[in-house]
Amino acid sequence: MSTVKCLIVVAVKRHWPLFQLDVNKAFLHGDLDEDVYMKLPPALTVSSSSSASSSSLVCKLNKSLYGLRQASRQWYAKLSQALYSKGYFHSMNDYSLFMKGSPGNLVVLAVYVDEIILTSDALDEIHTLKQFLDSESKIKDLGSLHYFLGIEVTSHSSGVLLNQKKFVHDLLKEYNCLDVAPVISPLELNHKLHVNVGDLLPQPDKFRSLVGKLLFLTHTRPDICFGVQHLSQFLKAPRVPHMHAALHMLRYLKGTLDLGLFYSSSRNFSVQAYSDNDWAACPDTRRSVTGFCIFLGDSLIGWKSKKQLVVSLSSAEAEYRALRKVVVELTWLSRLLHDISMPIVSPISVFCDNATAIHIAKNLVFHERTKHIEVDCHFIRTKLYEGLI
């Protein structure tokens, strides 16, 4: 999804048209590289002339089939070979992204299973590619990008708006929250959830399903990202307070139904990143929570809120670990943007509000405070000296 958002932002800022394609029966187009057999379908009766009974007969598949573990991989292989034959190549930073040409005649397409986003600064190339894909695998041309993976894309004169209003409405309806009173924050303020406090839910699958749908919603709602990662810590054995907190978040969504991401068409291509942490936030494990967000111009294209893997001994260490996460993301992002012919201007400004963490990143001999931090954290220093940040 980070790749999709980057592609949309670049297309909007460069005033490229965005198109959407859907492949009919995508998984049935794949060719099998090995022998795959299946039991006879229940409705098929075969008269066996040999000594073997019909119950011992099997079908040998000539083509891929829905339900096969190989189906998605074989479909990707089929599509890749077709695109390679026309001079396209995939990005080494995201294998679902294909490009051809150079600035002024560049075609870029992003593939997500059987849905394709297509953009280019040359309309004739887009028309040629659509005809080719239709001849290889019957496609449905859905016109301009408007609804992709449950995300509504609304064009405006000054940019595009991405939101999941319909998804939120369906979610509120499913959990009988259409008439609830809205609240102003995703989680109750200053209220910490615990692993073993409260009665176990009699139907834990209901909580797990809700959290899974909220995770999908974070694709366009960074405002609930911290709360959703907090709720996702309790999927193993959810309890009544956890469900109450999840329903509280639905009340917040009820009052913010129209919120989404706006990507403006301004020609600002500078990249900025912000890093922070919530030190020892988890009351059970005392692990900290990393948070960061990345802007391309004034458009938010990347964010994350995630519990750290180890216990940090100080707030400076927790900040430094959060800083490492955003620098890793920036390293990948700079390569991805280079692939679609939009190299970013280095160094990238990274904002961190902890002076000690900044000193650790700059100072090679800060041993007393850093000798317990793993070597991979000092990846930040490498990127600082290379001039990326």
Coordinates of C-alpha atoms in Angstrom, one line a residue, residues 24-219:
N24 CA -11.2 -11.3 -15.4
K25 CA -10.7 -14.7 -13.7
A26 CA -7.0 -13.8 -13.1
F27 CA -6.0 -17.1 -11.3
L28 CA -7.3 -19.2 -14.2
H29 CA -4.7 -17.8 -16.6
G30 CA -1.7 -19.2 -14.8
D31 CA 0.3 -22.1 -16.2
L32 CA 1.4 -24.9 -13.9
D33 CA 5.1 -25.8 -13.7
E34 CA 4.5 -29.1 -11.9
D35 CA 2.0 -32.0 -11.9
V36 CA -1.0 -31.2 -9.7
Y37 CA -3.8 -33.7 -9.2
M38 CA -7.2 -33.2 -7.6
K39 CA -10.0 -35.4 -6.4
L40 CA -13.0 -35.8 -8.8
P41 CA -15.6 -33.0 -8.3
P42 CA -18.7 -34.3 -6.4
A43 CA -21.0 -33.9 -9.3
L44 CA -18.8 -35.7 -11.8
T45 CA -19.4 -39.4 -12.3
V46 CA -16.9 -41.5 -14.3
S47 CA -17.5 -45.1 -15.4
S48 CA -14.2 -47.0 -15.0
S49 CA -13.6 -49.9 -17.3
S50 CA -10.5 -50.9 -15.5
S51 CA -10.2 -52.8 -12.2
A52 CA -9.7 -49.5 -10.3
S53 CA -12.8 -48.0 -8.7
S54 CA -14.0 -44.5 -9.7
S55 CA -13.2 -43.4 -6.1
S56 CA -9.5 -43.9 -6.7
L57 CA -9.5 -41.8 -9.9
V58 CA -8.1 -38.2 -9.9
C59 CA -8.0 -35.3 -12.3
K60 CA -4.7 -33.9 -13.6
L61 CA -4.9 -30.2 -13.9
N62 CA -3.7 -28.6 -17.1
K63 CA -4.2 -25.0 -15.9
S64 CA -4.2 -23.1 -12.6
L65 CA -7.4 -23.2 -10.5
Y66 CA -8.8 -21.0 -7.7
G67 CA -8.0 -22.5 -4.4
L68 CA -4.5 -23.7 -5.4
R69 CA -1.6 -22.5 -3.3
Q70 CA 0.3 -21.9 -6.5
A71 CA -2.5 -19.9 -8.1
S72 CA -1.4 -16.4 -7.2
R73 CA 2.3 -17.1 -7.9
Q74 CA 1.5 -18.6 -11.3
W75 CA -0.7 -15.7 -12.2
Y76 CA 2.1 -13.3 -11.3
A77 CA 4.5 -15.3 -13.4
K78 CA 2.2 -15.3 -16.4
L79 CA 1.7 -11.5 -16.2
S80 CA 5.4 -10.8 -15.6
Q81 CA 6.4 -12.8 -18.7
A82 CA 3.9 -10.9 -20.8
L83 CA 5.1 -7.6 -19.6
Y84 CA 8.8 -8.6 -20.0
S85 CA 8.1 -9.4 -23.6
K86 CA 7.0 -5.8 -24.2
G87 CA 10.1 -4.3 -22.6
Y88 CA 8.8 -3.7 -19.1
F89 CA 10.8 -4.5 -16.0
H90 CA 9.9 -4.8 -12.3
S91 CA 11.2 -2.7 -9.6
M92 CA 13.8 -4.4 -7.4
N93 CA 12.2 -2.5 -4.4
D94 CA 8.7 -3.8 -5.0
Y95 CA 8.1 -6.7 -7.4
S96 CA 4.5 -5.6 -8.0
L97 CA 5.6 -2.4 -9.7
F98 CA 6.5 -2.4 -13.4
M99 CA 8.0 0.4 -15.5
K100 CA 9.0 1.1 -19.1
G101 CA 10.6 4.1 -20.8
S102 CA 12.1 7.2 -19.5
P103 CA 10.8 10.7 -18.3
G104 CA 8.6 12.1 -21.1
N105 CA 7.6 8.6 -22.2
L106 CA 7.3 6.6 -18.9
V107 CA 4.6 4.0 -18.2
V108 CA 4.2 2.7 -14.6
L109 CA 1.8 0.1 -13.4
A110 CA 1.2 -1.4 -10.0
V111 CA -0.4 -4.8 -9.7
Y112 CA -2.3 -6.0 -6.6
V113 CA -3.6 -9.6 -7.3
D114 CA -6.0 -9.0 -10.2
E115 CA -6.3 -5.2 -9.9
I116 CA -4.0 -2.9 -11.8
I117 CA -3.3 0.9 -11.5
L118 CA -1.8 2.4 -14.6
T119 CA -0.3 5.8 -15.1
S120 CA 1.9 7.5 -17.7
D121 CA 2.9 10.8 -19.2
A122 CA 2.2 9.3 -22.7
L123 CA -1.5 8.5 -23.4
D124 CA -0.7 6.5 -26.6
E125 CA 1.5 4.1 -24.6
I126 CA -1.3 3.5 -22.1
H127 CA -3.7 2.7 -25.0
T128 CA -1.2 0.3 -26.5
L129 CA -0.6 -1.4 -23.1
K130 CA -4.4 -1.8 -22.5
Q131 CA -4.8 -3.5 -25.9
F132 CA -1.9 -5.8 -25.2
L133 CA -3.1 -6.9 -21.8
D134 CA -6.6 -7.5 -23.1
S135 CA -5.2 -9.8 -25.8
E136 CA -3.2 -11.7 -23.2
S137 CA -5.7 -11.9 -20.4
K138 CA -9.2 -10.6 -20.8
I139 CA -9.3 -7.3 -18.9
K140 CA -12.0 -4.9 -17.8
D141 CA -11.1 -1.3 -18.4
L142 CA -12.6 0.6 -15.4
G143 CA -11.6 4.0 -16.6
S144 CA -10.1 6.6 -14.3
L145 CA -9.0 5.4 -10.8
H146 CA -12.0 5.8 -8.5
Y147 CA -12.2 2.7 -6.2
F148 CA -9.2 0.5 -5.5
L149 CA -9.0 -2.2 -2.8
G150 CA -11.9 -0.7 -0.9
I151 CA -10.4 2.8 -1.0
E152 CA -12.4 5.6 -2.7
V153 CA -10.3 8.0 -4.8
T154 CA -12.1 11.3 -5.5
S155 CA -10.5 13.8 -7.9
H156 CA -10.6 17.5 -7.2
S157 CA -9.1 20.4 -9.0
S158 CA -6.3 20.7 -6.5
G159 CA -5.6 17.0 -6.0
V160 CA -7.2 13.7 -4.9
L161 CA -8.9 12.5 -1.7
L162 CA -8.5 9.0 -0.5
N163 CA -10.9 7.7 2.1
Q164 CA -12.8 4.6 3.2
K165 CA -16.2 6.1 4.0
K166 CA -18.2 3.2 2.7
F167 CA -16.0 0.7 4.6
V168 CA -16.5 2.6 7.9
H169 CA -20.3 2.9 7.3
D170 CA -20.5 -0.9 6.7
L171 CA -18.4 -1.5 9.8
L172 CA -20.6 0.6 12.0
K173 CA -23.7 -1.1 10.6
E174 CA -22.2 -4.6 11.3
Y175 CA -21.5 -3.8 15.0
N176 CA -24.8 -1.8 15.5
C177 CA -23.0 1.5 16.0
L178 CA -24.8 3.7 13.5
D179 CA -26.8 5.5 16.2
V180 CA -24.1 5.8 18.9
A181 CA -22.9 9.1 20.3
P182 CA -19.5 10.0 18.8
V183 CA -16.4 10.7 20.9
I184 CA -13.4 12.9 20.3
S185 CA -10.5 10.4 20.6
P186 CA -9.8 6.9 19.3
L187 CA -8.9 5.6 22.8
E188 CA -10.0 6.7 26.2
L189 CA -7.5 9.2 27.5
N190 CA -5.0 8.0 30.1
H191 CA -6.5 4.6 30.2
K192 CA -4.1 1.6 29.8
L193 CA -5.3 -1.9 28.8
H194 CA -3.8 -4.9 30.5
V195 CA -3.4 -8.5 29.2
N196 CA -5.0 -10.2 32.2
V197 CA -7.6 -7.7 33.5
G198 CA -11.2 -8.4 32.9
D199 CA -13.4 -11.4 32.0
L200 CA -12.6 -13.4 28.8
L201 CA -14.8 -12.7 25.9
P202 CA -17.2 -15.5 25.2
Q203 CA -16.8 -14.9 21.4
P204 CA -13.2 -13.9 20.9
D205 CA -13.5 -14.1 17.1
K206 CA -15.8 -11.1 17.0
F207 CA -13.0 -9.0 18.6
R208 CA -10.3 -10.4 16.3
S209 CA -12.5 -9.7 13.2
L210 CA -13.1 -6.1 14.3
V211 CA -9.4 -5.5 14.9
G212 CA -8.5 -7.0 11.5
K213 CA -10.9 -4.6 9.8
L214 CA -9.6 -1.7 11.8
L215 CA -6.1 -2.6 10.6
F216 CA -7.3 -2.4 7.0
L217 CA -8.8 1.0 7.8
T218 CA -5.4 2.4 8.8
H219 CA -4.4 2.5 5.1

